[in-house]
Short mmCIF file of C-alpha atoms (C1' of nucleotides) in Angstrom, two decimals:
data_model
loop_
_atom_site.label_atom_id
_atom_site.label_comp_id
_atom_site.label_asym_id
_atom_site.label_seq_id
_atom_site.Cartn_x
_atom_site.Cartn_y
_atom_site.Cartn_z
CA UNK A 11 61.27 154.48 140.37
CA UNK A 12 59.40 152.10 138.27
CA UNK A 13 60.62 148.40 138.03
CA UNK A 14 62.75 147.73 134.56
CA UNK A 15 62.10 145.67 132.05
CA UNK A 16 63.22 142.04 133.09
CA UNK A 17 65.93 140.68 131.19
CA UNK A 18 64.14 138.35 128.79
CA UNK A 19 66.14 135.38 126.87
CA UNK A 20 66.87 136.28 123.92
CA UNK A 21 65.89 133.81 120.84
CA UNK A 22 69.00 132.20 121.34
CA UNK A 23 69.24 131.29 124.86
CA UNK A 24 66.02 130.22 124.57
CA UNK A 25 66.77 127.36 122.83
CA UNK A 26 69.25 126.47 124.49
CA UNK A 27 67.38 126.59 128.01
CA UNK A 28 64.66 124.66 125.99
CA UNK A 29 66.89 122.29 124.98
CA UNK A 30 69.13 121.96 127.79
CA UNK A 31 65.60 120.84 129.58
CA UNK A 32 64.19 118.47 127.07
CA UNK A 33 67.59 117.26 127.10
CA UNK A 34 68.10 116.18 130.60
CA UNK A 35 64.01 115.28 130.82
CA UNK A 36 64.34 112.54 128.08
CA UNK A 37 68.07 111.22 128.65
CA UNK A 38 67.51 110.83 132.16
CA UNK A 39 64.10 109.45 131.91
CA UNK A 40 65.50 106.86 129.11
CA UNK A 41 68.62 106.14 131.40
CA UNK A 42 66.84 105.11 134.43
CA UNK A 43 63.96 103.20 132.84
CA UNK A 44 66.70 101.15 130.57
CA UNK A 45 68.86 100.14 134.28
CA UNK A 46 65.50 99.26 136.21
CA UNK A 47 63.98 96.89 133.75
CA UNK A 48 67.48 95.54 133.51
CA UNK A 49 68.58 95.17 136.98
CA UNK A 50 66.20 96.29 139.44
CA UNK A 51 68.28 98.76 140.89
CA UNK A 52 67.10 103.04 140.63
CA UNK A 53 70.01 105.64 139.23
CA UNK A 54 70.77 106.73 142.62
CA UNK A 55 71.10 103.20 144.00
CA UNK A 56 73.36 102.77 141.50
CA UNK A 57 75.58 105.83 142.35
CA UNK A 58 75.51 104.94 145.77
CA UNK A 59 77.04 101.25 145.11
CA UNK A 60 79.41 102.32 142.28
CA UNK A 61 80.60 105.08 145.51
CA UNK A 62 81.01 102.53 147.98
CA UNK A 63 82.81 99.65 145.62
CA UNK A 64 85.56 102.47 144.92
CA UNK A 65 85.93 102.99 148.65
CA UNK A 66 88.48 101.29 150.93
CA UNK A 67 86.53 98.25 152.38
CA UNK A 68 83.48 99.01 150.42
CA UNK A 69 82.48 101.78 153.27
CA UNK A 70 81.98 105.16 153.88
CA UNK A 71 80.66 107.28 156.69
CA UNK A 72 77.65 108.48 155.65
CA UNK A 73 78.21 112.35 155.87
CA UNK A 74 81.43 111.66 153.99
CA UNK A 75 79.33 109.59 151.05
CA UNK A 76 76.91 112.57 151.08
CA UNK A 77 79.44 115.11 150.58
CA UNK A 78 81.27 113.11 147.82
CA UNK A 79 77.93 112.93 145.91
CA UNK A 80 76.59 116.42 146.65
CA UNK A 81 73.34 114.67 148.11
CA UNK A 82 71.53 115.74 151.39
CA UNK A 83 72.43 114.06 154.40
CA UNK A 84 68.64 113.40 154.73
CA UNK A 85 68.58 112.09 151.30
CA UNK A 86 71.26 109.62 151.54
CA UNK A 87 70.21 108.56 154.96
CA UNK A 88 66.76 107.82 153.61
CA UNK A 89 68.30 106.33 150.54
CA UNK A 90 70.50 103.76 152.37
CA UNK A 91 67.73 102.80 154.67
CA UNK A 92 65.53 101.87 151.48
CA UNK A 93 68.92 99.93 150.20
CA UNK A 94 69.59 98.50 153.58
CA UNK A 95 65.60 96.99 153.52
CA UNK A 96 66.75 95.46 150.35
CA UNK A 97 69.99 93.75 151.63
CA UNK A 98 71.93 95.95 149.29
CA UNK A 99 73.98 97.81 151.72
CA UNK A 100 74.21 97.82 155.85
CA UNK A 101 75.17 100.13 158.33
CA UNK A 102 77.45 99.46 160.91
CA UNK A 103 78.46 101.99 164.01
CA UNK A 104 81.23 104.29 164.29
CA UNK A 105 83.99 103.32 167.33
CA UNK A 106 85.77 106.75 167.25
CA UNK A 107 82.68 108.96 166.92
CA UNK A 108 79.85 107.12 168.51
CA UNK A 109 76.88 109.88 166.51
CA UNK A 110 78.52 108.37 163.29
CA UNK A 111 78.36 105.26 161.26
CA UNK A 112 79.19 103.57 157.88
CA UNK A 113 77.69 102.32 155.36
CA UNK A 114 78.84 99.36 153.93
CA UNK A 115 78.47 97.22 150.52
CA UNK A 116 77.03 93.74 150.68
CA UNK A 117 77.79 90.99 149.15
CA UNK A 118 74.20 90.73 147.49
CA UNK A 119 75.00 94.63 146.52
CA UNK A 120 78.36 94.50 144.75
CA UNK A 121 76.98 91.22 142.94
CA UNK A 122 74.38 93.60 141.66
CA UNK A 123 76.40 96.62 140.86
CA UNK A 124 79.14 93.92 138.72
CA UNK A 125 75.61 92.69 137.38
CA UNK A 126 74.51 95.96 136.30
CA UNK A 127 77.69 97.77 135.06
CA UNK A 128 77.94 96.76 131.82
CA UNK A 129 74.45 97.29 130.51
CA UNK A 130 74.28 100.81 132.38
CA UNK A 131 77.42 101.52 130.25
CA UNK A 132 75.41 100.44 126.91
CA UNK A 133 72.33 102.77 128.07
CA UNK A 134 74.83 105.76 128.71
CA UNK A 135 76.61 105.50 125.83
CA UNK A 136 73.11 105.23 123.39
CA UNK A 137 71.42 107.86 125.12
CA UNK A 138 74.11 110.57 125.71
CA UNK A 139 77.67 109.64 124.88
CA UNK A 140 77.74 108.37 121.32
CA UNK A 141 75.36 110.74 119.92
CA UNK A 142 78.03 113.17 120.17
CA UNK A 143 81.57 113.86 118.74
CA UNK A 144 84.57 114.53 120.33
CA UNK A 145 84.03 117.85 120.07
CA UNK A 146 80.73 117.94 121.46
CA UNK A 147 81.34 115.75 124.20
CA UNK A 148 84.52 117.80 124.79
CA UNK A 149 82.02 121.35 125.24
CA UNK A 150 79.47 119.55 127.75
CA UNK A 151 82.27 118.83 129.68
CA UNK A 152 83.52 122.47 130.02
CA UNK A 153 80.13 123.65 130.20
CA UNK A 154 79.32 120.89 133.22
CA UNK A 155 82.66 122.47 134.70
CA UNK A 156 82.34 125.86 134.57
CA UNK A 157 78.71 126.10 135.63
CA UNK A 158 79.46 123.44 138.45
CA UNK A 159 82.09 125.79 139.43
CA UNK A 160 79.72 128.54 139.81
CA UNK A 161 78.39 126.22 142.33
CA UNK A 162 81.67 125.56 144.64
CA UNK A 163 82.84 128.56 146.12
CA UNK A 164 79.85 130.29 148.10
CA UNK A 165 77.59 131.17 144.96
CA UNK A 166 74.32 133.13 146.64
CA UNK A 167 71.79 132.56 145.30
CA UNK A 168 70.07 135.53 143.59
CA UNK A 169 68.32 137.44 146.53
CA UNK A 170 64.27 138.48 144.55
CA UNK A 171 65.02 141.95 144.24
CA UNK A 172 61.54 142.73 144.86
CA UNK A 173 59.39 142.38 148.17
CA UNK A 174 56.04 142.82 147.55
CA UNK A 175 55.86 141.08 143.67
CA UNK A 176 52.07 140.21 144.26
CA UNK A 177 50.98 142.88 145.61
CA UNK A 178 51.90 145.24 143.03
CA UNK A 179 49.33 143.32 140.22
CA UNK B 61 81.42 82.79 123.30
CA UNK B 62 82.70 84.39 126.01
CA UNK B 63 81.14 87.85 126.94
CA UNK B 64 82.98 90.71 125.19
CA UNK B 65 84.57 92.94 127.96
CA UNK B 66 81.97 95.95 128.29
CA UNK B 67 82.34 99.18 126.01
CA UNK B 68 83.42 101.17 129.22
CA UNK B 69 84.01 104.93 129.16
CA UNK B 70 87.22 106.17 128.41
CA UNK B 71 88.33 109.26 130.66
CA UNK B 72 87.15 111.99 128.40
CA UNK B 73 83.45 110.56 128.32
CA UNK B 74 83.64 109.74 132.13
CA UNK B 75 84.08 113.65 132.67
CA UNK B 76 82.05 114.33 130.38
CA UNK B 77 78.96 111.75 131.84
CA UNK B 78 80.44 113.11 135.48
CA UNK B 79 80.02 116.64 134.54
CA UNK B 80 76.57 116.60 132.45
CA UNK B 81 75.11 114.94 136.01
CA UNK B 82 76.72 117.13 138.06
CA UNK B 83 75.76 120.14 136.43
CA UNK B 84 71.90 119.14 135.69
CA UNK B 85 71.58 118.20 139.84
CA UNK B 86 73.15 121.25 141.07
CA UNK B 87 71.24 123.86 138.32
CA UNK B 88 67.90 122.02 138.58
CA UNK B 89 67.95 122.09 142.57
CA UNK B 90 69.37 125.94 142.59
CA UNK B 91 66.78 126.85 140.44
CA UNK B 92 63.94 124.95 142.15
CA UNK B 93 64.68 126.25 144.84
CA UNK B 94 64.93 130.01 143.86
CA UNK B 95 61.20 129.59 141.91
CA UNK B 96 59.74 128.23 145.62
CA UNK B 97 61.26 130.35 147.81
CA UNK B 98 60.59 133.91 145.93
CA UNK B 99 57.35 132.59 144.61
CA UNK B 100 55.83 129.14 146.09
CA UNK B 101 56.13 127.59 143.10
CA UNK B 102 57.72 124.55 141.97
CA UNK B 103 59.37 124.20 137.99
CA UNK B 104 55.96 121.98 137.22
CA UNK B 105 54.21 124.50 138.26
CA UNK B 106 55.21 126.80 136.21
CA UNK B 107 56.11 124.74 133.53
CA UNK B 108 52.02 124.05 133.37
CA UNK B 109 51.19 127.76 133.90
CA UNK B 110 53.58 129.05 130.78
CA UNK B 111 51.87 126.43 129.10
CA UNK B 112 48.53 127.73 129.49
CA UNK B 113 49.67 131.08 129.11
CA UNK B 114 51.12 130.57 125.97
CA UNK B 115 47.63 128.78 124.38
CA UNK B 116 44.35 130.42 123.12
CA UNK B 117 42.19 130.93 125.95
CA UNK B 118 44.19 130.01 128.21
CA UNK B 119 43.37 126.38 127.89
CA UNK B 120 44.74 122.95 126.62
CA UNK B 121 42.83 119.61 126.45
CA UNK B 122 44.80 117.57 128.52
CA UNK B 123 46.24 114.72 126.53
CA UNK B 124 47.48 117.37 124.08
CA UNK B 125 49.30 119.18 127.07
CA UNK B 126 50.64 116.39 128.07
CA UNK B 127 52.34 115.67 124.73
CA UNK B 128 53.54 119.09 124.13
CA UNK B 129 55.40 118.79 127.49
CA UNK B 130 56.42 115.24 126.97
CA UNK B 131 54.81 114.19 130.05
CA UNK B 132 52.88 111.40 130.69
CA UNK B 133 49.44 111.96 130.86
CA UNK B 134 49.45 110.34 135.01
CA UNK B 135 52.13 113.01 135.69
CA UNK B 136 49.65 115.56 134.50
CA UNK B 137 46.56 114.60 135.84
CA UNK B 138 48.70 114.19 139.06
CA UNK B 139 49.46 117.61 138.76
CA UNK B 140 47.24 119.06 137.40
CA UNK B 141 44.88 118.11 140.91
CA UNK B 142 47.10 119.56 142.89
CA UNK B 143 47.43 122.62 141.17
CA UNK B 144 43.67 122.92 141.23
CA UNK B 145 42.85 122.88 144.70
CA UNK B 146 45.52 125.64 145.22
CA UNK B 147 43.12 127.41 142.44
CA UNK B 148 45.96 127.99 140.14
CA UNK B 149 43.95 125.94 137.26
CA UNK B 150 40.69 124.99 136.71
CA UNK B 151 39.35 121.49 134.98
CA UNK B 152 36.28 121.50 132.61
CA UNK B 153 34.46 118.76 130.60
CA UNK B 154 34.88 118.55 126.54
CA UNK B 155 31.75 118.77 124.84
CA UNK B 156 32.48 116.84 121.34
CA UNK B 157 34.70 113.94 123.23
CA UNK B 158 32.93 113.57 126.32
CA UNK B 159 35.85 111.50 127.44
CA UNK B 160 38.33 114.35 127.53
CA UNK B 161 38.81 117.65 129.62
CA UNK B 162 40.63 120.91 129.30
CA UNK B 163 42.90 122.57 131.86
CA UNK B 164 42.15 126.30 132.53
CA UNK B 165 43.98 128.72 133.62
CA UNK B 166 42.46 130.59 136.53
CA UNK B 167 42.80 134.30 137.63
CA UNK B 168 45.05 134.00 140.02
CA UNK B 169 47.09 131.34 138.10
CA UNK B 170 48.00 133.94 135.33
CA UNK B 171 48.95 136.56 138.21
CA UNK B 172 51.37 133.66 139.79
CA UNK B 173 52.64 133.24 136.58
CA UNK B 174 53.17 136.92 135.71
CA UNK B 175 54.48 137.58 139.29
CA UNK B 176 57.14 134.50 138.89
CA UNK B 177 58.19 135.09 135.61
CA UNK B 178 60.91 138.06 135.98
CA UNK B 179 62.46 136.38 139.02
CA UNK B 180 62.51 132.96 137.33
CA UNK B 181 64.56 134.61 134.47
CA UNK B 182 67.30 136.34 136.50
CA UNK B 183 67.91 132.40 138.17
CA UNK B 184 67.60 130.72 135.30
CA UNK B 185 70.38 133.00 133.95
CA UNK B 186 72.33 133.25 136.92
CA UNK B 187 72.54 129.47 137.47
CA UNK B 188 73.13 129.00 133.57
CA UNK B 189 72.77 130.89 130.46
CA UNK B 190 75.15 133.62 132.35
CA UNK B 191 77.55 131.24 132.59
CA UNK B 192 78.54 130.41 129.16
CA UNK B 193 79.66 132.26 126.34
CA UNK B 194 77.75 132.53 123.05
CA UNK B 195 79.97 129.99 121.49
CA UNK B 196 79.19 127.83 124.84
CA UNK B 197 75.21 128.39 124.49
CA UNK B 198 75.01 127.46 121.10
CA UNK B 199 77.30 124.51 121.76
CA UNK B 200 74.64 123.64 124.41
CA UNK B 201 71.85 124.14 121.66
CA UNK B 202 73.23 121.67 119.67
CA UNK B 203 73.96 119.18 121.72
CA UNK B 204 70.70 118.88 122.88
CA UNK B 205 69.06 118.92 120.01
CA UNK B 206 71.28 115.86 118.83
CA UNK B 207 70.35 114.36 121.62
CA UNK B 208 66.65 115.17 121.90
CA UNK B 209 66.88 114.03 118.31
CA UNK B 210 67.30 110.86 118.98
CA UNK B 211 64.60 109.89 120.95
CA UNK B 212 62.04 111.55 118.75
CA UNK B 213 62.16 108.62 115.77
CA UNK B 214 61.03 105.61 117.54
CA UNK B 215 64.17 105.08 119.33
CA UNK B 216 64.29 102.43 121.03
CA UNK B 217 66.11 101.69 124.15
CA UNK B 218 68.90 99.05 123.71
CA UNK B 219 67.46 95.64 124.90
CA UNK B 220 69.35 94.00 127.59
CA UNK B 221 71.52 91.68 125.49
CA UNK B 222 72.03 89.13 128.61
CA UNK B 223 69.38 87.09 129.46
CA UNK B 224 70.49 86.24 132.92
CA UNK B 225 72.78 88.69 133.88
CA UNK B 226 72.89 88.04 138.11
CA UNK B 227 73.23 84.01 137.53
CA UNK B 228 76.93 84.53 136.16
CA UNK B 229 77.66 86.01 139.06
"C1'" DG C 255 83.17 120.02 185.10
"C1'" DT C 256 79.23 122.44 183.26
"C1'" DG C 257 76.84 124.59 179.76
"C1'" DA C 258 76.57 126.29 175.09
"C1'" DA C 259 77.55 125.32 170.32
"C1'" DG C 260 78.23 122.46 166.80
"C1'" DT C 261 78.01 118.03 164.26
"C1'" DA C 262 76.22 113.16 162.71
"C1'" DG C 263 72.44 111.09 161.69
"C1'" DA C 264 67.34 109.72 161.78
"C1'" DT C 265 62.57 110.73 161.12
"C1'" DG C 266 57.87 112.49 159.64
"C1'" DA C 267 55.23 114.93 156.58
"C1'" DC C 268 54.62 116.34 152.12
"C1'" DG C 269 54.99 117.15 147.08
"C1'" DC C 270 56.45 114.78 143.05
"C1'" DG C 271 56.49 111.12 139.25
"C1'" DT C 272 56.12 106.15 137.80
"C1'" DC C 273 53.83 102.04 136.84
"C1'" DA C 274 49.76 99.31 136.72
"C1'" DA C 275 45.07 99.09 136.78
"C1'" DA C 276 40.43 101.05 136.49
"C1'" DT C 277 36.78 103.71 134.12
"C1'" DA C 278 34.50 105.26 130.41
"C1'" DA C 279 33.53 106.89 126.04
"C1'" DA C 280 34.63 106.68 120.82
"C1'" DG C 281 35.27 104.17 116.72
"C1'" DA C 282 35.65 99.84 113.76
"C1'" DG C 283 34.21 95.71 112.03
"C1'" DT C 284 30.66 92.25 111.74
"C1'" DA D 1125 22.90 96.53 117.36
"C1'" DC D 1126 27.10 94.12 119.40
"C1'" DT D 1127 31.65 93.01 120.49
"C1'" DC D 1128 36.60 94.64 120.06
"C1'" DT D 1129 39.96 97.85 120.18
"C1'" DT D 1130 41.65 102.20 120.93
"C1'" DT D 1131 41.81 106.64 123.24
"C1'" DA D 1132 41.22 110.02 127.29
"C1'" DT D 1133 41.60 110.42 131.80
"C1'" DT D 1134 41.73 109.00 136.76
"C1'" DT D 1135 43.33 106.55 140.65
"C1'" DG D 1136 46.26 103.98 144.10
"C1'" DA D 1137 50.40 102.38 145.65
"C1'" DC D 1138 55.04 103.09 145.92
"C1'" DG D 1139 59.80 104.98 145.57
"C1'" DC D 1140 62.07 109.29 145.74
"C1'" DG D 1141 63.86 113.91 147.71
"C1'" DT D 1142 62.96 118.19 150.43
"C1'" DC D 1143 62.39 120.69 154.49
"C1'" DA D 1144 61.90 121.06 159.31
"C1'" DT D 1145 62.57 118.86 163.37
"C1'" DC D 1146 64.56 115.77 166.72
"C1'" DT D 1147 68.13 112.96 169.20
"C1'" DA D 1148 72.47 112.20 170.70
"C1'" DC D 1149 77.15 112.75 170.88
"C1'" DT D 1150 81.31 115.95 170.70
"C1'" DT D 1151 83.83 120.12 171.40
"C1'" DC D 1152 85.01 124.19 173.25
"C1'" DA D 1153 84.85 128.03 176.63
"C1'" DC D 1154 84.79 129.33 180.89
#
DNA sequence: GTGAAGTAGATGACGCGTCAAATAAAGAGT
DNA sequence: ACTCTTTATTTGACGCGTCATCTACTTCAC
């Protein structure tokens, strides 16, 4: 009954694990340092107010918003309290279901979000976007898809097939 | 002289930008959260400890760590205290640069690693390399290495070409 | 109705990572 | 030797995101 060889990466995945990581570490790093110096606002502020300006009246409930984004609830309602400090958002009580509430865009935060657009665009595109073809841009989409799909429909996580791992060295 | 409407996405990029983030905040938490629960790890963590592993004696000054990993030397020394009162690394003084230091690994930091390793595979391949098909990996491969590319010959990030972006507004 | 579940959201503690500033030693130029 | 700059590392404050926990309202069963 001994325990079998793991399943190592071959030479090939590998690489593409490695890169896959240096990839995200750099072009996410890049992305958000190039919209803070330029507007102020953090990536996730920015998702949050490009969310809310597609909505209906610039609101969402907040369980709804967290859904949509695939954040916590605990993240988002930490995140909109730092916005709401800042005067970029507010939150306003729910009539129908008195636990729930919305969150709303301000004025000050859709100015900022109109302010920031365009140059987000320009760091998106030099980081990520134009440094591929068609093609290539074409694949990371399928490959964003498929593994995100992986994601949707109850995926377990693997269970750790073994119990005692430190105890056996 | 009026501002040139912004470069926006067209649909393909959009899915492809929505997908890449998608699929890098879903895979990074999943496999997070795998590496903590089966071992008490975090991906740092072990990130550091491969590193050591990997490097004669099991040690690596740490400004030359922190390049290798393209972290900032803060991040490091961050971590690198943390990890040491959990004894998973030790810290000891350079004797030719008496500014410097090299991180150890300790004991029980190689037996963490060893003891994380086969379960961190089978995630890492369940949540992605599984996932795609050769063509798909390589695909992957490539595209970040374009990307990684990039930033590698002083690249630097596009200046904001407005000088007073939130006054137009 | 009354009580048990379930749901919406907030909160506190904690690990993580960034920037800015401090410390401190090495090396360069005079 | 004496300043000046550069390099190695640390530190503190702060924003971020997670988990576990808590509050409060709603829903459903009986």
């Amino acid at each position: 009954m001994c325990m079998a060889e793991p399943n190592w990466l071959s030479e090939d995945e590998q690489r593409a694990w490695g890169a896959y990581r240096r990839m995200v570490l750099r072009v996410d790093a890049a992305i958000a340092r190039d919209l803070t110096r330029d507007t102020g606002l953090s990536i996730p502020d920015y998702q949050v107010l490009a969310e809310l300006s597609a909505a209906p009246d610039h609101q969402r409930r907040l369980s709804d918003l967290a859904n949509g984004m695939q954040w916590s609830a605990s993240r988002l309602s930490h995140h909109v309290s730092r916005m709401e400090q800042r005067g970029l958002v507010a939150r306003v009580g729910c009539d129908e279901d008195a636990r729930g509430a919305f969150v709303v865009l301000s004025e000050q935060g859709f100015d900022a979000l109109k302010a920031a657009a365009p140059d987000h665009v320009v760091s998106v595109r030099h980081h990520l976007i134009d440094r591929l073809t068609p093609g290539q841009l074409a694949a990371l989409s399928e490959i964003g898809q498929i593994v995100i799909a992986h994601f949707g429909e109850s995926c377990p996580s693997p269970e750790s097939s073994k119990q005692e791992v430190a105890a056996k060295n």
